[in-house]
Amino acid sequence: MKLAELAPAELKHRLHGAGLCLRTGPFTVRIRSRIPAVEEALALLYAEHPVLEEPVFCDFTVRVFRPLGLRRFFRPQVRFAFDDTEPFKPLPYDHAFPMLEWGLNWAVTQHAHWFLILHAAVIEKGGRAALLPAPPGSGKSTLTAALVQRGWRLLSDELALIDPASGLVHGLARPVNLKNASVELLRAWAPEAVFGPPARDTRKGLVAHMRPPADSVARMDEPARPAWVIFPRYVPASPPRLTPHARGHALLEFARNGFNYSVLGEVGYDTLVRLIAACDCYDFTYSRLTDALAVFDGLAHGG
Amino acid sequence: MSGPRWRIAPEVRLAAWEDGYTVFHTPSGDTHLLDPFAGQVLSCLQNGPMGLEALALALMDRPLAALGSDERAAMETALAALERVHLVLVSP
């Protein structure tokens, strides 16, 4: 059953009680929360994700909740718990859903060491995946959101999960986290896209999440073969420019930014070598999404 | 043959790319990107311990005495750099 098929009263009942059990790619997660904004955002942004019925084992159990005491009334806050631990400091109450999303990212990166987890967006077309590693502010999520609204499949906007045994990249198909001006840009680019309510004044500025395309969620169990590593960079007024990126440097950049590379040791290195050897690596500068789409589609069509 | 000999450290993994070599050193967990020449030095040492004479033949296809001072300096600099990050070990 999809979350969209769950009656609102049942969604509330589960979130308030034993938890809503969702599957996102290879992970099952149990979410508990009494915060209405979390309930609404889950219903909207995870509408296409499968809901699991009890009894079920979940990989992660998380809770987003309002602390007791004066903080209920004075500058209310929200807290995130993974099992019984709270890895983060509280955030303002209206950042509850972004906190859940950041917390789920944290849970995956801290625990799923059967994957090599790289900091990169992943999209796929024709069975071949493009990994987009980039620092914040490079336009990685904007580009990802734009491309998945025009025929590319979303695997992740943040976490590339590489299976060391097969070399394939696995997807999560979770909401895409957009920031600041990118939100309006994407609304104009894809009027049919569904966005959650914006959270203002987060540490990343204004944040809003875009619902993953239904097809990406439907195919989230389908891994893809890495074919390209593309370092995107948004440069105002720049023409689109795709230039080769040396592969030794690409490997080193992934190693520096891998979430669990140091945990995996030689398995992580061997997996990275295999990944880079299988990929063409590029730098990509762009300013217009239409140009970016043409360049990416050209790659997918063998141009 | 006299003089020091260098050997590759245990548990080093090496991969060649167009811009050099990446190396993973398992005991430290460090990953390095070596320039092509230093990478070739390390790659040669995968065949076994070598002194400068043998390295000159393997890398430059000439005996040590036939190398220019800059070529010899390049070999010594690369070996010193590899030794500093524990990728090669030297025995006197």
Short mmCIF file of C-alpha atoms in Angstrom, two decimals:
data_model
loop_
_atom_site.label_atom_id
_atom_site.label_comp_id
_atom_site.label_asym_id
_atom_site.label_seq_id
_atom_site.Cartn_x
_atom_site.Cartn_y
_atom_site.Cartn_z
CA MET A 1 0.00 0.00 0.00
CA LYS A 2 1.15 3.52 -0.81
CA LEU A 3 1.08 6.24 1.80
CA ALA A 4 -1.41 8.15 -0.37
CA GLU A 5 -3.86 5.24 0.13
CA LEU A 6 -3.67 5.46 3.90
CA ALA A 7 -6.60 7.35 5.44
CA PRO A 8 -5.52 10.58 7.19
CA ALA A 9 -6.87 9.31 10.51
CA GLU A 10 -4.84 6.09 10.17
CA LEU A 11 -1.70 8.06 9.30
CA LYS A 12 -2.16 10.14 12.43
CA HIS A 13 -2.88 7.03 14.51
CA ARG A 14 0.36 5.38 13.36
CA LEU A 15 2.51 8.48 13.77
CA HIS A 16 1.14 9.05 17.29
CA GLY A 17 1.43 5.39 18.23
CA ALA A 18 3.77 2.58 17.18
CA GLY A 19 5.03 4.55 14.22
CA LEU A 20 4.53 4.89 10.49
CA CYS A 21 6.69 2.31 8.74
CA LEU A 22 7.85 3.45 5.32
CA ARG A 23 10.24 1.99 2.83
CA THR A 24 12.64 4.22 0.96
CA GLY A 25 14.89 2.24 -1.36
CA PRO A 26 16.75 -0.45 0.59
CA PHE A 27 15.76 0.97 4.00
CA THR A 28 12.71 0.67 6.18
CA VAL A 29 12.12 3.44 8.66
CA ARG A 30 9.70 3.79 11.55
CA ILE A 31 8.66 7.40 12.13
CA ARG A 32 6.89 8.70 15.20
CA SER A 33 5.67 12.26 15.56
CA ARG A 34 2.76 14.24 16.94
CA ILE A 35 3.72 17.36 15.05
CA PRO A 36 1.03 18.26 12.48
CA ALA A 37 3.54 19.77 10.04
CA VAL A 38 5.45 16.46 9.93
CA GLU A 39 2.25 14.53 9.31
CA GLU A 40 1.20 16.89 6.50
CA ALA A 41 4.62 16.89 4.84
CA LEU A 42 4.89 13.10 4.97
CA ALA A 43 1.43 12.72 3.42
CA LEU A 44 2.36 15.14 0.66
CA LEU A 45 5.98 14.25 -0.10
CA TYR A 46 6.03 10.50 0.55
CA ALA A 47 2.62 9.88 -1.05
CA GLU A 48 3.99 7.31 -3.49
CA HIS A 49 6.19 5.40 -1.01
CA PRO A 50 5.16 1.98 0.26
CA VAL A 51 3.77 1.74 3.76
CA LEU A 52 4.58 -1.43 5.69
CA GLU A 53 2.13 -3.26 7.90
CA GLU A 54 2.91 -4.52 11.42
CA PRO A 55 4.60 -6.59 12.58
CA VAL A 56 7.63 -5.37 10.69
CA PHE A 57 11.29 -4.88 11.42
CA CYS A 58 12.56 -1.42 10.55
CA ASP A 59 16.19 -0.47 9.99
CA PHE A 60 15.75 2.88 11.69
CA THR A 61 13.35 4.14 14.34
CA VAL A 62 13.17 7.90 14.56
CA ARG A 63 11.05 10.39 16.44
CA VAL A 64 10.49 14.09 15.84
CA PHE A 65 8.95 15.74 18.85
CA ARG A 66 8.31 18.91 20.75
CA PRO A 67 10.19 19.16 24.04
CA LEU A 68 8.33 19.64 27.29
CA GLY A 69 8.75 22.57 29.61
CA LEU A 70 8.94 26.27 28.86
CA ARG A 71 10.09 25.58 25.32
CA ARG A 72 6.55 24.55 24.49
CA PHE A 73 5.55 28.21 24.77
CA PHE A 74 8.69 30.33 24.47
CA ARG A 75 10.44 30.04 21.11
CA PRO A 76 9.17 26.49 20.64
CA GLN A 77 11.62 23.91 19.45
CA VAL A 78 11.71 20.50 17.83
CA ARG A 79 13.99 17.56 18.63
CA PHE A 80 15.05 14.49 16.69
CA ALA A 81 15.71 11.11 18.27
CA PHE A 82 17.19 8.00 16.72
CA ASP A 83 16.16 5.14 19.00
CA ASP A 84 16.90 6.79 22.34
CA THR A 85 19.75 9.03 21.26
CA GLU A 86 19.53 12.62 20.10
CA PRO A 87 22.38 13.32 17.71
CA PHE A 88 21.44 16.95 17.06
CA LYS A 89 20.68 20.07 19.02
CA PRO A 90 17.04 21.19 18.92
CA LEU A 91 15.86 23.39 16.06
CA PRO A 92 13.04 25.92 15.82
CA TYR A 93 9.65 24.21 15.82
CA ASP A 94 8.81 25.11 12.23
CA HIS A 95 11.91 23.25 11.01
CA ALA A 96 10.40 19.93 12.06
CA PHE A 97 10.17 18.31 8.63
CA PRO A 98 13.61 19.43 7.42
CA MET A 99 14.97 18.06 10.69
CA LEU A 100 13.35 14.70 9.99
CA GLU A 101 14.93 14.66 6.52
CA TRP A 102 18.37 15.63 7.81
CA GLY A 103 18.00 13.05 10.56
CA LEU A 104 17.15 10.31 8.06
CA ASN A 105 20.23 11.24 6.03
CA TRP A 106 22.28 11.00 9.21
CA ALA A 107 20.79 7.61 10.08
CA VAL A 108 21.71 6.20 6.68
CA THR A 109 25.25 7.60 6.65
CA GLN A 110 25.99 6.43 10.19
CA HIS A 111 24.64 2.91 9.89
CA ALA A 112 24.39 1.56 6.33
CA HIS A 113 28.02 0.50 6.02
CA TRP A 114 27.20 -2.35 3.66
CA PHE A 115 27.20 0.47 1.06
CA LEU A 116 29.92 2.93 0.22
CA ILE A 117 28.03 6.19 0.78
CA LEU A 118 29.23 9.18 -1.21
CA HIS A 119 28.05 12.76 -0.99
CA ALA A 120 26.48 13.09 -4.42
CA ALA A 121 23.15 13.33 -6.17
CA VAL A 122 22.33 10.42 -8.47
CA ILE A 123 20.07 10.42 -11.51
CA GLU A 124 19.59 7.79 -14.20
CA LYS A 125 18.52 7.50 -17.79
CA GLY A 126 18.63 4.45 -20.05
CA GLY A 127 20.08 2.29 -17.28
CA ARG A 128 23.12 4.54 -16.79
CA ALA A 129 23.59 6.71 -13.73
CA ALA A 130 25.19 10.12 -13.38
CA LEU A 131 26.70 10.94 -9.99
CA LEU A 132 26.81 14.64 -9.17
CA PRO A 133 29.20 15.35 -6.32
CA ALA A 134 29.40 18.97 -5.36
CA PRO A 135 29.68 21.24 -2.35
CA PRO A 136 26.66 23.19 -1.09
CA GLY A 137 25.85 26.16 -3.31
CA SER A 138 27.01 24.49 -6.52
CA GLY A 139 23.47 24.01 -7.80
CA LYS A 140 23.57 20.22 -7.43
CA SER A 141 20.07 19.82 -5.97
CA THR A 142 18.57 22.41 -8.33
CA LEU A 143 20.00 20.62 -11.33
CA THR A 144 18.87 17.25 -9.98
CA ALA A 145 15.34 18.48 -9.36
CA ALA A 146 15.16 20.04 -12.82
CA LEU A 147 16.38 16.92 -14.63
CA VAL A 148 14.11 14.49 -12.79
CA GLN A 149 11.17 16.63 -13.87
CA ARG A 150 12.22 16.09 -17.50
CA GLY A 151 12.75 12.37 -17.95
CA TRP A 152 15.66 11.50 -15.69
CA ARG A 153 15.02 9.15 -12.77
CA LEU A 154 15.81 10.29 -9.26
CA LEU A 155 17.87 7.95 -7.12
CA SER A 156 18.95 10.54 -4.56
CA ASP A 157 19.69 14.25 -4.26
CA GLU A 158 22.28 13.73 -1.52
CA LEU A 159 23.44 10.14 -0.92
CA ALA A 160 24.99 7.86 -3.52
CA LEU A 161 24.78 4.28 -2.22
CA ILE A 162 27.34 2.09 -3.98
CA ASP A 163 27.19 -1.67 -3.50
CA PRO A 164 30.80 -2.89 -3.17
CA ALA A 165 29.86 -6.33 -4.49
CA SER A 166 28.14 -5.27 -7.70
CA GLY A 167 29.41 -1.72 -8.20
CA LEU A 168 25.81 -0.63 -8.82
CA VAL A 169 24.31 2.49 -7.30
CA HIS A 170 21.08 2.16 -5.31
CA GLY A 171 18.35 4.74 -4.97
CA LEU A 172 16.28 6.16 -2.16
CA ALA A 173 13.85 8.31 -4.19
CA ARG A 174 13.30 10.67 -1.26
CA PRO A 175 12.16 14.30 -1.54
CA VAL A 176 14.65 16.74 -3.08
CA ASN A 177 15.84 19.42 -0.71
CA LEU A 178 15.81 22.83 -2.42
CA LYS A 179 17.07 26.07 -1.00
CA ASN A 180 16.33 29.75 -1.38
CA ALA A 181 15.89 30.98 -4.99
CA SER A 182 15.95 27.41 -6.34
CA VAL A 183 12.45 26.81 -4.99
CA GLU A 184 10.83 29.47 -7.17
CA LEU A 185 13.07 28.52 -10.09
CA LEU A 186 11.83 24.93 -9.93
CA ARG A 187 8.21 25.98 -9.49
CA ALA A 188 8.52 27.90 -12.76
CA TRP A 189 10.45 25.07 -14.48
CA ALA A 190 7.95 22.40 -13.46
CA PRO A 191 4.57 23.86 -12.44
CA GLU A 192 3.26 20.32 -11.94
CA ALA A 193 5.89 19.54 -9.27
CA VAL A 194 4.65 19.21 -5.70
CA PHE A 195 6.43 21.10 -2.94
CA GLY A 196 6.14 20.90 0.81
CA PRO A 197 5.76 24.02 2.89
CA PRO A 198 8.91 26.15 3.05
CA ALA A 199 10.90 26.34 6.28
CA ARG A 200 12.49 29.77 6.71
CA ASP A 201 15.67 30.81 8.45
CA THR A 202 17.21 27.35 8.63
CA ARG A 203 20.98 27.12 8.71
CA LYS A 204 20.73 26.75 4.93
CA GLY A 205 18.27 29.63 4.49
CA LEU A 206 14.82 28.92 3.13
CA VAL A 207 14.32 25.20 2.54
CA ALA A 208 11.50 23.40 0.74
CA HIS A 209 11.25 19.79 -0.38
CA MET A 210 10.05 18.63 -3.79
CA ARG A 211 8.14 15.36 -4.04
CA PRO A 212 10.06 12.76 -6.05
CA PRO A 213 8.41 11.84 -9.36
CA ALA A 214 6.07 8.84 -9.03
CA ASP A 215 8.08 6.84 -11.57
CA SER A 216 11.27 7.31 -9.53
CA VAL A 217 9.55 5.94 -6.43
CA ALA A 218 8.00 3.06 -8.37
CA ARG A 219 11.49 2.09 -9.62
CA MET A 220 13.40 2.75 -6.40
CA ASP A 221 14.43 -0.92 -6.10
CA GLU A 222 16.11 -0.81 -9.50
CA PRO A 223 19.85 -0.07 -9.11
CA ALA A 224 21.75 1.58 -11.93
CA ARG A 225 25.20 1.23 -13.44
CA PRO A 226 27.38 4.31 -12.83
CA ALA A 227 28.42 5.87 -16.14
CA TRP A 228 29.28 9.49 -15.42
CA VAL A 229 30.68 11.56 -12.58
CA ILE A 230 29.80 15.19 -13.21
CA PHE A 231 30.89 18.06 -10.97
CA PRO A 232 28.25 20.73 -11.58
CA ARG A 233 28.74 24.41 -10.90
CA TYR A 234 26.18 27.14 -11.39
CA VAL A 235 27.85 30.25 -12.79
CA PRO A 236 25.56 33.19 -13.59
CA ALA A 237 25.40 34.02 -17.31
CA SER A 238 27.73 31.13 -18.18
CA PRO A 239 27.19 29.13 -21.35
CA PRO A 240 26.99 25.37 -20.75
CA ARG A 241 30.47 23.88 -20.67
CA LEU A 242 31.29 20.21 -20.19
CA THR A 243 35.01 19.54 -19.81
CA PRO A 244 36.89 16.39 -18.78
CA HIS A 245 37.73 16.09 -15.10
CA ALA A 246 40.86 14.04 -14.36
CA ARG A 247 39.87 10.76 -12.77
CA GLY A 248 42.59 10.61 -10.14
CA HIS A 249 41.34 13.93 -8.79
CA ALA A 250 37.75 12.72 -9.01
CA LEU A 251 38.59 9.70 -6.89
CA LEU A 252 40.35 11.84 -4.32
CA GLU A 253 37.43 14.26 -4.10
CA PHE A 254 35.02 11.39 -3.49
CA ALA A 255 37.38 9.98 -0.87
CA ARG A 256 37.47 13.31 0.96
CA ASN A 257 33.69 13.67 0.89
CA GLY A 258 32.60 10.08 1.34
CA PHE A 259 30.35 9.69 4.37
CA ASN A 260 31.75 6.30 5.37
CA TYR A 261 34.81 5.94 3.15
CA SER A 262 37.15 5.86 6.13
CA VAL A 263 34.99 3.24 7.85
CA LEU A 264 35.18 0.83 4.92
CA GLY A 265 38.97 1.00 4.48
CA GLU A 266 40.28 -0.94 1.50
CA VAL A 267 36.77 -2.05 0.52
CA GLY A 268 35.87 1.62 0.17
CA TYR A 269 38.96 2.34 -1.92
CA ASP A 270 38.46 -0.68 -4.19
CA THR A 271 34.82 0.31 -4.68
CA LEU A 272 35.84 3.86 -5.58
CA VAL A 273 38.47 2.64 -8.05
CA ARG A 274 35.89 0.43 -9.73
CA LEU A 275 33.38 3.30 -9.82
CA ILE A 276 35.79 5.82 -11.31
CA ALA A 277 37.17 3.32 -13.82
CA ALA A 278 33.64 2.73 -15.09
CA CYS A 279 32.79 6.42 -15.45
CA ASP A 280 33.57 9.36 -17.69
CA CYS A 281 34.29 12.31 -15.42
CA TYR A 282 33.45 15.92 -16.22
CA ASP A 283 33.21 19.43 -14.85
CA PHE A 284 30.01 21.12 -15.88
CA THR A 285 29.27 24.82 -15.62
CA TYR A 286 25.87 26.16 -16.50
CA SER A 287 23.48 29.00 -15.89
CA ARG A 288 20.28 27.88 -17.63
CA LEU A 289 18.40 24.69 -16.88
CA THR A 290 17.38 24.25 -20.54
CA ASP A 291 21.07 24.16 -21.51
CA ALA A 292 21.83 21.67 -18.74
CA LEU A 293 18.99 19.42 -19.87
CA ALA A 294 20.32 19.43 -23.45
CA VAL A 295 23.84 18.53 -22.29
CA PHE A 296 22.67 15.71 -20.01
CA ASP A 297 20.30 14.32 -22.63
CA GLY A 298 23.17 14.45 -25.12
CA LEU A 299 25.26 12.30 -22.80
CA ALA A 300 22.43 9.84 -22.29
CA HIS A 301 21.95 9.52 -26.02
CA GLY A 302 25.64 8.89 -26.53
CA GLY A 303 26.49 12.39 -27.80
CA MET B 1 75.49 -3.74 -5.07
CA SER B 2 75.82 -1.03 -2.39
CA GLY B 3 73.62 1.88 -1.34
CA PRO B 4 70.11 2.03 0.07
CA ARG B 5 67.29 -0.04 -1.33
CA TRP B 6 63.62 0.86 -1.30
CA ARG B 7 60.63 -1.43 -1.09
CA ILE B 8 56.92 -0.78 -1.22
CA ALA B 9 55.20 -0.78 2.17
CA PRO B 10 52.88 -3.68 2.91
CA GLU B 11 49.17 -3.22 2.24
CA VAL B 12 49.43 -0.53 -0.40
CA ARG B 13 46.91 -0.49 -3.24
CA LEU B 14 47.71 1.42 -6.40
CA ALA B 15 45.62 2.51 -9.38
CA ALA B 16 46.79 4.40 -12.46
CA TRP B 17 44.85 7.30 -13.99
CA GLU B 18 45.55 9.86 -16.70
CA ASP B 19 46.56 12.46 -14.08
CA GLY B 20 48.64 10.22 -11.84
CA TYR B 21 48.19 7.34 -9.45
CA THR B 22 45.88 6.96 -6.48
CA VAL B 23 47.19 4.96 -3.55
CA PHE B 24 45.45 3.54 -0.51
CA HIS B 25 47.59 2.75 2.51
CA THR B 26 45.59 0.29 4.58
CA PRO B 27 47.41 0.69 7.95
CA SER B 28 46.82 4.47 8.04
CA GLY B 29 43.62 4.56 5.97
CA ASP B 30 45.12 7.42 3.95
CA THR B 31 44.39 7.93 0.27
CA HIS B 32 46.95 9.80 -1.82
CA LEU B 33 47.08 11.16 -5.34
CA LEU B 34 50.62 10.83 -6.66
CA ASP B 35 52.00 12.66 -9.66
CA PRO B 36 52.70 10.34 -12.60
CA PHE B 37 56.44 10.06 -11.89
CA ALA B 38 56.10 9.23 -8.18
CA GLY B 39 53.38 6.76 -9.14
CA GLN B 40 55.72 5.08 -11.62
CA VAL B 41 58.39 4.80 -8.93
CA LEU B 42 55.91 3.08 -6.63
CA SER B 43 54.65 0.91 -9.46
CA CYS B 44 58.25 -0.25 -10.18
CA LEU B 45 58.74 -1.14 -6.53
CA GLN B 46 55.74 -3.46 -6.74
CA ASN B 47 58.13 -5.79 -8.57
CA GLY B 48 60.44 -5.99 -5.56
CA PRO B 49 63.00 -3.93 -3.60
CA MET B 50 65.29 -1.77 -5.73
CA GLY B 51 68.25 0.53 -5.35
CA LEU B 52 68.76 3.70 -7.38
CA GLU B 53 70.63 1.81 -10.09
CA ALA B 54 67.82 -0.65 -10.71
CA LEU B 55 65.22 2.13 -10.54
CA ALA B 56 67.12 4.18 -13.11
CA LEU B 57 67.07 1.22 -15.49
CA ALA B 58 63.42 0.48 -14.84
CA LEU B 59 62.20 4.08 -15.06
CA MET B 60 64.56 5.72 -17.55
CA ASP B 61 65.95 2.71 -19.37
CA ARG B 62 69.48 3.97 -18.64
CA PRO B 63 72.09 3.26 -15.95
CA LEU B 64 72.35 5.67 -13.06
CA ALA B 65 75.64 7.08 -14.31
CA ALA B 66 73.97 8.12 -17.56
CA LEU B 67 71.23 10.18 -15.88
CA GLY B 68 71.33 13.94 -15.71
CA SER B 69 71.51 15.53 -12.27
CA ASP B 70 67.87 16.65 -12.58
CA GLU B 71 66.71 13.11 -13.40
CA ARG B 72 68.55 11.64 -10.45
CA ALA B 73 67.20 14.42 -8.22
CA ALA B 74 63.66 13.65 -9.43
CA MET B 75 64.03 10.00 -8.41
CA GLU B 76 65.47 10.90 -5.01
CA THR B 77 62.77 13.53 -4.41
CA ALA B 78 60.02 11.07 -5.30
CA LEU B 79 61.48 8.37 -3.04
CA ALA B 80 61.82 10.83 -0.15
CA ALA B 81 58.22 11.96 -0.59
CA LEU B 82 56.95 8.37 -0.70
CA GLU B 83 59.00 7.52 2.38
CA ARG B 84 57.56 10.52 4.27
CA VAL B 85 54.00 9.19 3.83
CA HIS B 86 55.09 5.61 4.65
CA LEU B 87 54.39 4.23 1.18
CA VAL B 88 57.96 3.00 0.79
CA LEU B 89 60.46 1.68 3.29
CA VAL B 90 64.20 2.10 2.93
CA SER B 91 66.91 -0.27 4.08
CA PRO B 92 70.52 0.95 4.16
#
